[in-house]
């Protein structure tokens, strides 16, 4: 890391809509704040299981609130997240494991595609309400993100290898080590120690801790 820059890690899973909000805002602040932003694709299912966490929507009142909250947050954060009434069934009926392994494979081989690829997964699942778990849909996302058919095919073959499976497990374990219990988990390495922030609505606090000014969700 360059002198005096704060490393900020974003542990995310594309099944998590709040992770998308945090991702876009941190991307906007990348050149405003004195920080090195690191994307850390991890597996939310593993984090929930390891910590005994339950999806918030399992509490009906909270679920009702979350639908409204996500709508407001999407508008405030200017992210094209479109919430459907059956958003939670959509999440519960989808495993993001294959997608996160695919993203991990690309991170390991062609990291320059990590950001656009990840964004396309969110676009497809949270904006277009399309499937992201089947191989043909994963390839469609990759194509949309500018990856060649050859590269995507290679990455798809890698997802069943121990190398990729282990890397995703390791990243997920690292998030847990920092105290994560859900996503997004943002870890700022400042003053010689890691600081964990949970959710997309703590970025103002993150700025304050690392000595940076918050200029709203869409800094000009």
PDB file of C-alpha atoms in Angstrom:
ATOM      1  CA  UNK A   1       0.000   0.000   0.000  1.00  0.00           C
ATOM      2  CA  UNK A   2       1.221   3.488  -0.757  1.00  0.00           C
ATOM      3  CA  UNK A   3       2.212   5.787   2.089  1.00  0.00           C
ATOM      4  CA  UNK A   4      -0.540   6.864   4.380  1.00  0.00           C
ATOM      5  CA  UNK A   5      -3.283   5.179   2.376  1.00  0.00           C
ATOM      6  CA  UNK A   6      -5.910   3.198   4.217  1.00  0.00           C
ATOM      7  CA  UNK A   7      -6.671  -0.272   2.884  1.00  0.00           C
ATOM      8  CA  UNK A   8     -10.428  -0.817   2.834  1.00  0.00           C
ATOM      9  CA  UNK A   9     -11.699  -4.322   2.118  1.00  0.00           C
ATOM     10  CA  UNK A  10     -15.246  -4.968   0.960  1.00  0.00           C
ATOM     11  CA  UNK A  11     -16.455  -8.514   1.636  1.00  0.00           C
ATOM     12  CA  UNK A  12     -19.543  -9.055  -0.497  1.00  0.00           C
ATOM     13  CA  UNK A  13     -21.850 -11.574  -2.140  1.00  0.00           C
ATOM     14  CA  UNK A  14     -23.948 -10.722  -5.216  1.00  0.00           C
ATOM     15  CA  UNK A  15     -27.069 -12.154  -3.543  1.00  0.00           C
ATOM     16  CA  UNK A  16     -26.894  -9.248  -1.070  1.00  0.00           C
ATOM     17  CA  UNK A  17     -28.594  -6.049  -2.301  1.00  0.00           C
ATOM     18  CA  UNK A  18     -27.051  -3.874   0.418  1.00  0.00           C
ATOM     19  CA  UNK A  19     -23.628  -5.098  -0.751  1.00  0.00           C
ATOM     20  CA  UNK A  20     -24.373  -3.555  -4.143  1.00  0.00           C
ATOM     21  CA  UNK A  21     -25.081  -0.180  -2.523  1.00  0.00           C
ATOM     22  CA  UNK A  22     -21.847  -0.289  -0.506  1.00  0.00           C
ATOM     23  CA  UNK A  23     -19.889  -1.397  -3.590  1.00  0.00           C
ATOM     24  CA  UNK A  24     -21.085   1.507  -5.751  1.00  0.00           C
ATOM     25  CA  UNK A  25     -20.566   4.149  -3.070  1.00  0.00           C
ATOM     26  CA  UNK A  26     -17.068   2.888  -2.217  1.00  0.00           C
ATOM     27  CA  UNK A  27     -16.233   2.913  -5.944  1.00  0.00           C
ATOM     28  CA  UNK A  28     -17.318   6.571  -6.068  1.00  0.00           C
ATOM     29  CA  UNK A  29     -15.097   7.421  -3.084  1.00  0.00           C
ATOM     30  CA  UNK A  30     -12.091   5.499  -4.381  1.00  0.00           C
ATOM     31  CA  UNK A  31     -10.519   8.613  -5.895  1.00  0.00           C
ATOM     32  CA  UNK A  32     -11.816  11.052  -3.272  1.00  0.00           C
ATOM     33  CA  UNK A  33     -10.701   9.318  -0.096  1.00  0.00           C
ATOM     34  CA  UNK A  34      -7.096   8.380   0.531  1.00  0.00           C
ATOM     35  CA  UNK A  35      -7.789   4.646   0.366  1.00  0.00           C
ATOM     36  CA  UNK A  36      -6.949   1.474  -1.498  1.00  0.00           C
ATOM     37  CA  UNK A  37     -10.203  -0.381  -2.110  1.00  0.00           C
ATOM     38  CA  UNK A  38     -10.008  -4.176  -2.222  1.00  0.00           C
ATOM     39  CA  UNK A  39     -12.943  -6.284  -3.397  1.00  0.00           C
ATOM     40  CA  UNK A  40     -13.221  -9.559  -1.489  1.00  0.00           C
ATOM     41  CA  UNK A  41     -15.811 -11.915  -3.001  1.00  0.00           C
ATOM     42  CA  UNK A  42     -17.058 -14.218  -0.214  1.00  0.00           C
ATOM     43  CA  UNK A  43     -20.024 -16.531   0.399  1.00  0.00           C
ATOM     44  CA  UNK A  44     -22.905 -15.102   2.430  1.00  0.00           C
ATOM     45  CA  UNK A  45     -24.458 -18.548   2.963  1.00  0.00           C
ATOM     46  CA  UNK A  46     -21.264 -19.667   4.726  1.00  0.00           C
ATOM     47  CA  UNK A  47     -21.211 -16.590   6.943  1.00  0.00           C
ATOM     48  CA  UNK A  48     -24.857 -17.022   7.970  1.00  0.00           C
ATOM     49  CA  UNK A  49     -24.283 -20.690   8.746  1.00  0.00           C
ATOM     50  CA  UNK A  50     -21.079 -20.152  10.726  1.00  0.00           C
ATOM     51  CA  UNK A  51     -22.553 -17.357  12.864  1.00  0.00           C
ATOM     52  CA  UNK A  52     -26.073 -18.769  13.294  1.00  0.00           C
ATOM     53  CA  UNK A  53     -27.486 -15.663  11.622  1.00  0.00           C
ATOM     54  CA  UNK A  54     -30.941 -15.806  10.020  1.00  0.00           C
ATOM     55  CA  UNK A  55     -32.180 -13.867   6.975  1.00  0.00           C
ATOM     56  CA  UNK A  56     -33.762 -10.672   8.362  1.00  0.00           C
ATOM     57  CA  UNK A  57     -36.922 -11.197   6.288  1.00  0.00           C
ATOM     58  CA  UNK A  58     -37.760 -14.287   8.360  1.00  0.00           C
ATOM     59  CA  UNK A  59     -39.302 -11.782  10.747  1.00  0.00           C
ATOM     60  CA  UNK A  60     -42.359 -10.631   8.710  1.00  0.00           C
ATOM     61  CA  UNK A  61     -42.459  -7.086  10.109  1.00  0.00           C
ATOM     62  CA  UNK A  62     -38.796  -6.664   9.399  1.00  0.00           C
ATOM     63  CA  UNK A  63     -39.293  -8.048   5.905  1.00  0.00           C
ATOM     64  CA  UNK A  64     -42.021  -5.476   5.223  1.00  0.00           C
ATOM     65  CA  UNK A  65     -39.727  -2.717   6.403  1.00  0.00           C
ATOM     66  CA  UNK A  66     -36.763  -3.993   4.362  1.00  0.00           C
ATOM     67  CA  UNK A  67     -38.710  -3.835   1.091  1.00  0.00           C
ATOM     68  CA  UNK A  68     -39.451  -0.147   1.712  1.00  0.00           C
ATOM     69  CA  UNK A  69     -35.960   0.509   3.016  1.00  0.00           C
ATOM     70  CA  UNK A  70     -34.280  -0.980  -0.050  1.00  0.00           C
ATOM     71  CA  UNK A  71     -36.466   1.129  -2.345  1.00  0.00           C
ATOM     72  CA  UNK A  72     -35.522   4.300  -0.479  1.00  0.00           C
ATOM     73  CA  UNK A  73     -31.860   3.336  -0.268  1.00  0.00           C
ATOM     74  CA  UNK A  74     -31.678   2.540  -3.999  1.00  0.00           C
ATOM     75  CA  UNK A  75     -33.072   5.974  -4.785  1.00  0.00           C
ATOM     76  CA  UNK A  76     -30.840   7.770  -2.269  1.00  0.00           C
ATOM     77  CA  UNK A  77     -27.723   5.890  -3.409  1.00  0.00           C
ATOM     78  CA  UNK A  78     -28.679   6.198  -7.103  1.00  0.00           C
ATOM     79  CA  UNK A  79     -28.192   2.500  -7.796  1.00  0.00           C
ATOM     80  CA  UNK A  80     -30.626   0.814 -10.250  1.00  0.00           C
ATOM     81  CA  UNK A  81     -31.766  -1.732  -7.679  1.00  0.00           C
ATOM     82  CA  UNK A  82     -35.369  -2.714  -8.385  1.00  0.00           C
ATOM     83  CA  UNK A  83     -37.238  -4.379  -5.553  1.00  0.00           C
ATOM     84  CA  UNK A  84     -40.062  -6.743  -6.365  1.00  0.00           C
ATOM     85  CA  UNK A  85     -42.710  -7.815  -3.855  1.00  0.00           C
ATOM     86  CA  UNK A  86     -41.288 -11.335  -3.953  1.00  0.00           C
ATOM     87  CA  UNK A  87     -37.663 -10.225  -3.490  1.00  0.00           C
ATOM     88  CA  UNK A  88     -37.173 -12.514  -0.497  1.00  0.00           C
ATOM     89  CA  UNK A  89     -38.564 -15.611  -2.232  1.00  0.00           C
ATOM     90  CA  UNK A  90     -36.192 -14.659  -5.047  1.00  0.00           C
ATOM     91  CA  UNK A  91     -33.235 -14.681  -2.616  1.00  0.00           C
ATOM     92  CA  UNK A  92     -34.319 -17.783  -0.705  1.00  0.00           C
ATOM     93  CA  UNK A  93     -34.766 -19.707  -3.954  1.00  0.00           C
ATOM     94  CA  UNK A  94     -31.306 -18.849  -5.281  1.00  0.00           C
ATOM     95  CA  UNK A  95     -27.879 -20.101  -4.301  1.00  0.00           C
ATOM     96  CA  UNK A  96     -25.079 -17.683  -5.072  1.00  0.00           C
ATOM     97  CA  UNK A  97     -22.369 -20.316  -4.541  1.00  0.00           C
ATOM     98  CA  UNK A  98     -21.670 -20.970  -8.244  1.00  0.00           C
ATOM     99  CA  UNK A  99     -21.709 -17.244  -9.062  1.00  0.00           C
ATOM    100  CA  UNK A 100     -19.317 -16.439  -6.198  1.00  0.00           C
ATOM    101  CA  UNK A 101     -16.996 -19.258  -7.277  1.00  0.00           C
ATOM    102  CA  UNK A 102     -17.046 -17.899 -10.830  1.00  0.00           C
ATOM    103  CA  UNK A 103     -16.274 -14.382  -9.568  1.00  0.00           C
ATOM    104  CA  UNK A 104     -13.463 -15.855  -7.435  1.00  0.00           C
ATOM    105  CA  UNK A 105     -12.006 -17.666 -10.469  1.00  0.00           C
ATOM    106  CA  UNK A 106     -11.938 -14.382 -12.398  1.00  0.00           C
ATOM    107  CA  UNK A 107     -10.418 -12.585  -9.405  1.00  0.00           C
ATOM    108  CA  UNK A 108      -7.627 -15.181  -9.364  1.00  0.00           C
ATOM    109  CA  UNK A 109      -6.943 -15.135 -13.116  1.00  0.00           C
ATOM    110  CA  UNK A 110      -8.094 -11.781 -14.569  1.00  0.00           C
ATOM    111  CA  UNK A 111      -8.701  -9.360 -11.681  1.00  0.00           C
ATOM    112  CA  UNK A 112      -9.160  -6.430 -14.069  1.00  0.00           C
ATOM    113  CA  UNK A 113     -12.624  -7.868 -14.820  1.00  0.00           C
ATOM    114  CA  UNK A 114     -13.627  -8.296 -11.177  1.00  0.00           C
ATOM    115  CA  UNK A 115     -15.404  -4.957 -10.808  1.00  0.00           C
ATOM    116  CA  UNK A 116     -17.451  -4.960 -14.064  1.00  0.00           C
ATOM    117  CA  UNK A 117     -18.289  -8.661 -13.667  1.00  0.00           C
ATOM    118  CA  UNK A 118     -19.525  -8.237 -10.113  1.00  0.00           C
ATOM    119  CA  UNK A 119     -21.615  -5.234 -11.122  1.00  0.00           C
ATOM    120  CA  UNK A 120     -23.225  -7.218 -13.955  1.00  0.00           C
ATOM    121  CA  UNK A 121     -24.241  -9.981 -11.543  1.00  0.00           C
ATOM    122  CA  UNK A 122     -26.077  -7.420  -9.391  1.00  0.00           C
ATOM    123  CA  UNK A 123     -27.617  -5.825 -12.478  1.00  0.00           C
ATOM    124  CA  UNK A 124     -28.919  -9.156 -13.685  1.00  0.00           C
ATOM    125  CA  UNK A 125     -30.255 -10.364 -10.331  1.00  0.00           C
ATOM    126  CA  UNK A 126     -31.351  -7.141  -8.638  1.00  0.00           C
ATOM    127  CA  UNK A 127     -32.289  -4.950 -11.607  1.00  0.00           C
ATOM    128  CA  UNK A 128     -33.513  -7.430 -14.214  1.00  0.00           C
ATOM    129  CA  UNK A 129     -34.639 -10.167 -11.779  1.00  0.00           C
ATOM    130  CA  UNK A 130     -32.973 -12.859 -13.872  1.00  0.00           C
ATOM    131  CA  UNK A 131     -31.311 -16.073 -12.735  1.00  0.00           C
ATOM    132  CA  UNK A 132     -27.591 -16.046 -11.797  1.00  0.00           C
ATOM    133  CA  UNK A 133     -27.191 -19.660 -10.689  1.00  0.00           C
ATOM    134  CA  UNK A 134     -27.201 -21.585 -13.988  1.00  0.00           C
ATOM    135  CA  UNK A 135     -24.020 -21.867 -16.084  1.00  0.00           C
ATOM    136  CA  UNK A 136     -25.612 -20.374 -19.227  1.00  0.00           C
ATOM    137  CA  UNK A 137     -26.778 -17.337 -17.232  1.00  0.00           C
ATOM    138  CA  UNK A 138     -23.372 -16.935 -15.629  1.00  0.00           C
ATOM    139  CA  UNK A 139     -21.822 -16.943 -19.114  1.00  0.00           C
ATOM    140  CA  UNK A 140     -24.346 -14.308 -20.242  1.00  0.00           C
ATOM    141  CA  UNK A 141     -23.332 -12.093 -17.299  1.00  0.00           C
ATOM    142  CA  UNK A 142     -19.649 -12.545 -18.158  1.00  0.00           C
ATOM    143  CA  UNK A 143     -20.269 -11.618 -21.805  1.00  0.00           C
ATOM    144  CA  UNK A 144     -22.158  -8.515 -20.682  1.00  0.00           C
ATOM    145  CA  UNK A 145     -19.136  -7.566 -18.537  1.00  0.00           C
ATOM    146  CA  UNK A 146     -16.836  -7.773 -21.565  1.00  0.00           C
ATOM    147  CA  UNK A 147     -15.194 -11.158 -20.983  1.00  0.00           C
ATOM    148  CA  UNK A 148     -14.416 -13.280 -24.040  1.00  0.00           C
ATOM    149  CA  UNK A 149     -16.271 -16.572 -24.470  1.00  0.00           C
ATOM    150  CA  UNK A 150     -12.958 -18.413 -24.100  1.00  0.00           C
ATOM    151  CA  UNK A 151     -12.103 -16.699 -20.830  1.00  0.00           C
ATOM    152  CA  UNK A 152     -15.590 -17.269 -19.379  1.00  0.00           C
ATOM    153  CA  UNK A 153     -15.552 -20.923 -20.359  1.00  0.00           C
ATOM    154  CA  UNK A 154     -12.171 -21.369 -18.653  1.00  0.00           C
ATOM    155  CA  UNK A 155     -13.426 -19.718 -15.469  1.00  0.00           C
ATOM    156  CA  UNK A 156     -16.546 -21.871 -15.535  1.00  0.00           C
ATOM    157  CA  UNK A 157     -14.370 -24.996 -15.688  1.00  0.00           C
ATOM    158  CA  UNK A 158     -12.325 -23.679 -12.751  1.00  0.00           C
ATOM    159  CA  UNK A 159     -15.277 -23.412 -10.363  1.00  0.00           C
ATOM    160  CA  UNK A 160     -15.253 -27.114  -9.553  1.00  0.00           C
ATOM    161  CA  UNK A 161     -11.520 -27.127  -8.732  1.00  0.00           C
ATOM    162  CA  UNK A 162     -10.194 -27.224  -5.146  1.00  0.00           C
ATOM    163  CA  UNK A 163      -8.133 -24.082  -5.875  1.00  0.00           C
ATOM    164  CA  UNK A 164     -11.207 -21.920  -6.449  1.00  0.00           C
ATOM    165  CA  UNK A 165     -13.379 -23.615  -3.807  1.00  0.00           C
ATOM    166  CA  UNK A 166     -10.623 -23.176  -1.218  1.00  0.00           C
ATOM    167  CA  UNK A 167     -10.022 -19.532  -2.117  1.00  0.00           C
ATOM    168  CA  UNK A 168     -13.710 -18.700  -1.630  1.00  0.00           C
ATOM    169  CA  UNK A 169     -13.722 -20.610   1.670  1.00  0.00           C
ATOM    170  CA  UNK A 170     -10.580 -18.764   2.806  1.00  0.00           C
ATOM    171  CA  UNK A 171     -12.006 -15.336   1.964  1.00  0.00           C
ATOM    172  CA  UNK A 172     -15.237 -16.202   3.786  1.00  0.00           C
ATOM    173  CA  UNK A 173     -13.220 -17.410   6.798  1.00  0.00           C
ATOM    174  CA  UNK A 174     -11.255 -14.140   6.739  1.00  0.00           C
ATOM    175  CA  UNK A 175     -14.478 -12.114   6.889  1.00  0.00           C
ATOM    176  CA  UNK A 176     -15.575 -14.238   9.867  1.00  0.00           C
ATOM    177  CA  UNK A 177     -12.201 -13.650  11.546  1.00  0.00           C
ATOM    178  CA  UNK A 178     -12.835  -9.891  11.341  1.00  0.00           C
ATOM    179  CA  UNK A 179     -16.192 -10.432  13.055  1.00  0.00           C
ATOM    180  CA  UNK A 180     -18.548 -10.454  10.047  1.00  0.00           C
ATOM    181  CA  UNK A 181     -22.016 -11.940  10.576  1.00  0.00           C
ATOM    182  CA  UNK A 182     -23.623 -10.691   7.335  1.00  0.00           C
ATOM    183  CA  UNK A 183     -22.948  -8.651   4.208  1.00  0.00           C
ATOM    184  CA  UNK A 184     -21.604  -6.242   3.232  1.00  0.00           C
ATOM    185  CA  UNK A 185     -18.706  -6.386   5.674  1.00  0.00           C
ATOM    186  CA  UNK A 186     -16.329  -3.460   5.228  1.00  0.00           C
ATOM    187  CA  UNK A 187     -12.969  -3.699   6.960  1.00  0.00           C
ATOM    188  CA  UNK A 188     -10.744  -0.629   7.211  1.00  0.00           C
ATOM    189  CA  UNK A 189      -7.126  -1.202   8.216  1.00  0.00           C
ATOM    190  CA  UNK A 190      -6.336   1.965  10.095  1.00  0.00           C
ATOM    191  CA  UNK A 191      -3.991   2.804  12.936  1.00  0.00           C
ATOM    192  CA  UNK A 192      -2.552  -0.688  12.918  1.00  0.00           C
ATOM    193  CA  UNK A 193      -5.827  -2.502  13.420  1.00  0.00           C
ATOM    194  CA  UNK A 194      -8.877  -3.679  11.483  1.00  0.00           C
ATOM    195  CA  UNK A 195     -12.199  -1.850  11.947  1.00  0.00           C
ATOM    196  CA  UNK A 196     -15.335  -3.696  10.863  1.00  0.00           C
ATOM    197  CA  UNK A 197     -18.411  -1.875   9.552  1.00  0.00           C
ATOM    198  CA  UNK A 198     -21.562  -3.805   8.715  1.00  0.00           C
ATOM    199  CA  UNK A 199     -24.030  -2.672   6.073  1.00  0.00           C
ATOM    200  CA  UNK A 200     -24.133   0.054   3.449  1.00  0.00           C
ATOM    201  CA  UNK A 201     -25.319   2.757   5.851  1.00  0.00           C
ATOM    202  CA  UNK A 202     -22.116   2.993   7.898  1.00  0.00           C
ATOM    203  CA  UNK A 203     -19.890   4.524   5.255  1.00  0.00           C
ATOM    204  CA  UNK A 204     -20.161   7.978   6.800  1.00  0.00           C
ATOM    205  CA  UNK A 205     -18.869   6.439  10.034  1.00  0.00           C
ATOM    206  CA  UNK A 206     -16.108   4.657   8.106  1.00  0.00           C
ATOM    207  CA  UNK A 207     -14.987   8.027   6.741  1.00  0.00           C
ATOM    208  CA  UNK A 208     -14.966   9.527  10.197  1.00  0.00           C
ATOM    209  CA  UNK A 209     -12.817   6.687  11.607  1.00  0.00           C
ATOM    210  CA  UNK A 210     -10.201   6.920   8.838  1.00  0.00           C
ATOM    211  CA  UNK A 211     -10.178  10.729   8.901  1.00  0.00           C
ATOM    212  CA  UNK A 212     -12.025  11.323   5.637  1.00  0.00           C
ATOM    213  CA  UNK A 213     -14.918  13.618   4.836  1.00  0.00           C
ATOM    214  CA  UNK A 214     -18.329  12.174   3.914  1.00  0.00           C
ATOM    215  CA  UNK A 215     -19.820  14.027   0.935  1.00  0.00           C
ATOM    216  CA  UNK A 216     -23.058  12.067   0.644  1.00  0.00           C
ATOM    217  CA  UNK A 217     -23.782   8.925  -1.377  1.00  0.00           C
ATOM    218  CA  UNK A 218     -23.058  10.573  -4.730  1.00  0.00           C
ATOM    219  CA  UNK A 219     -20.031  12.845  -4.225  1.00  0.00           C
ATOM    220  CA  UNK A 220     -19.624  15.180  -7.205  1.00  0.00           C
TER     221      UNK A 220
END
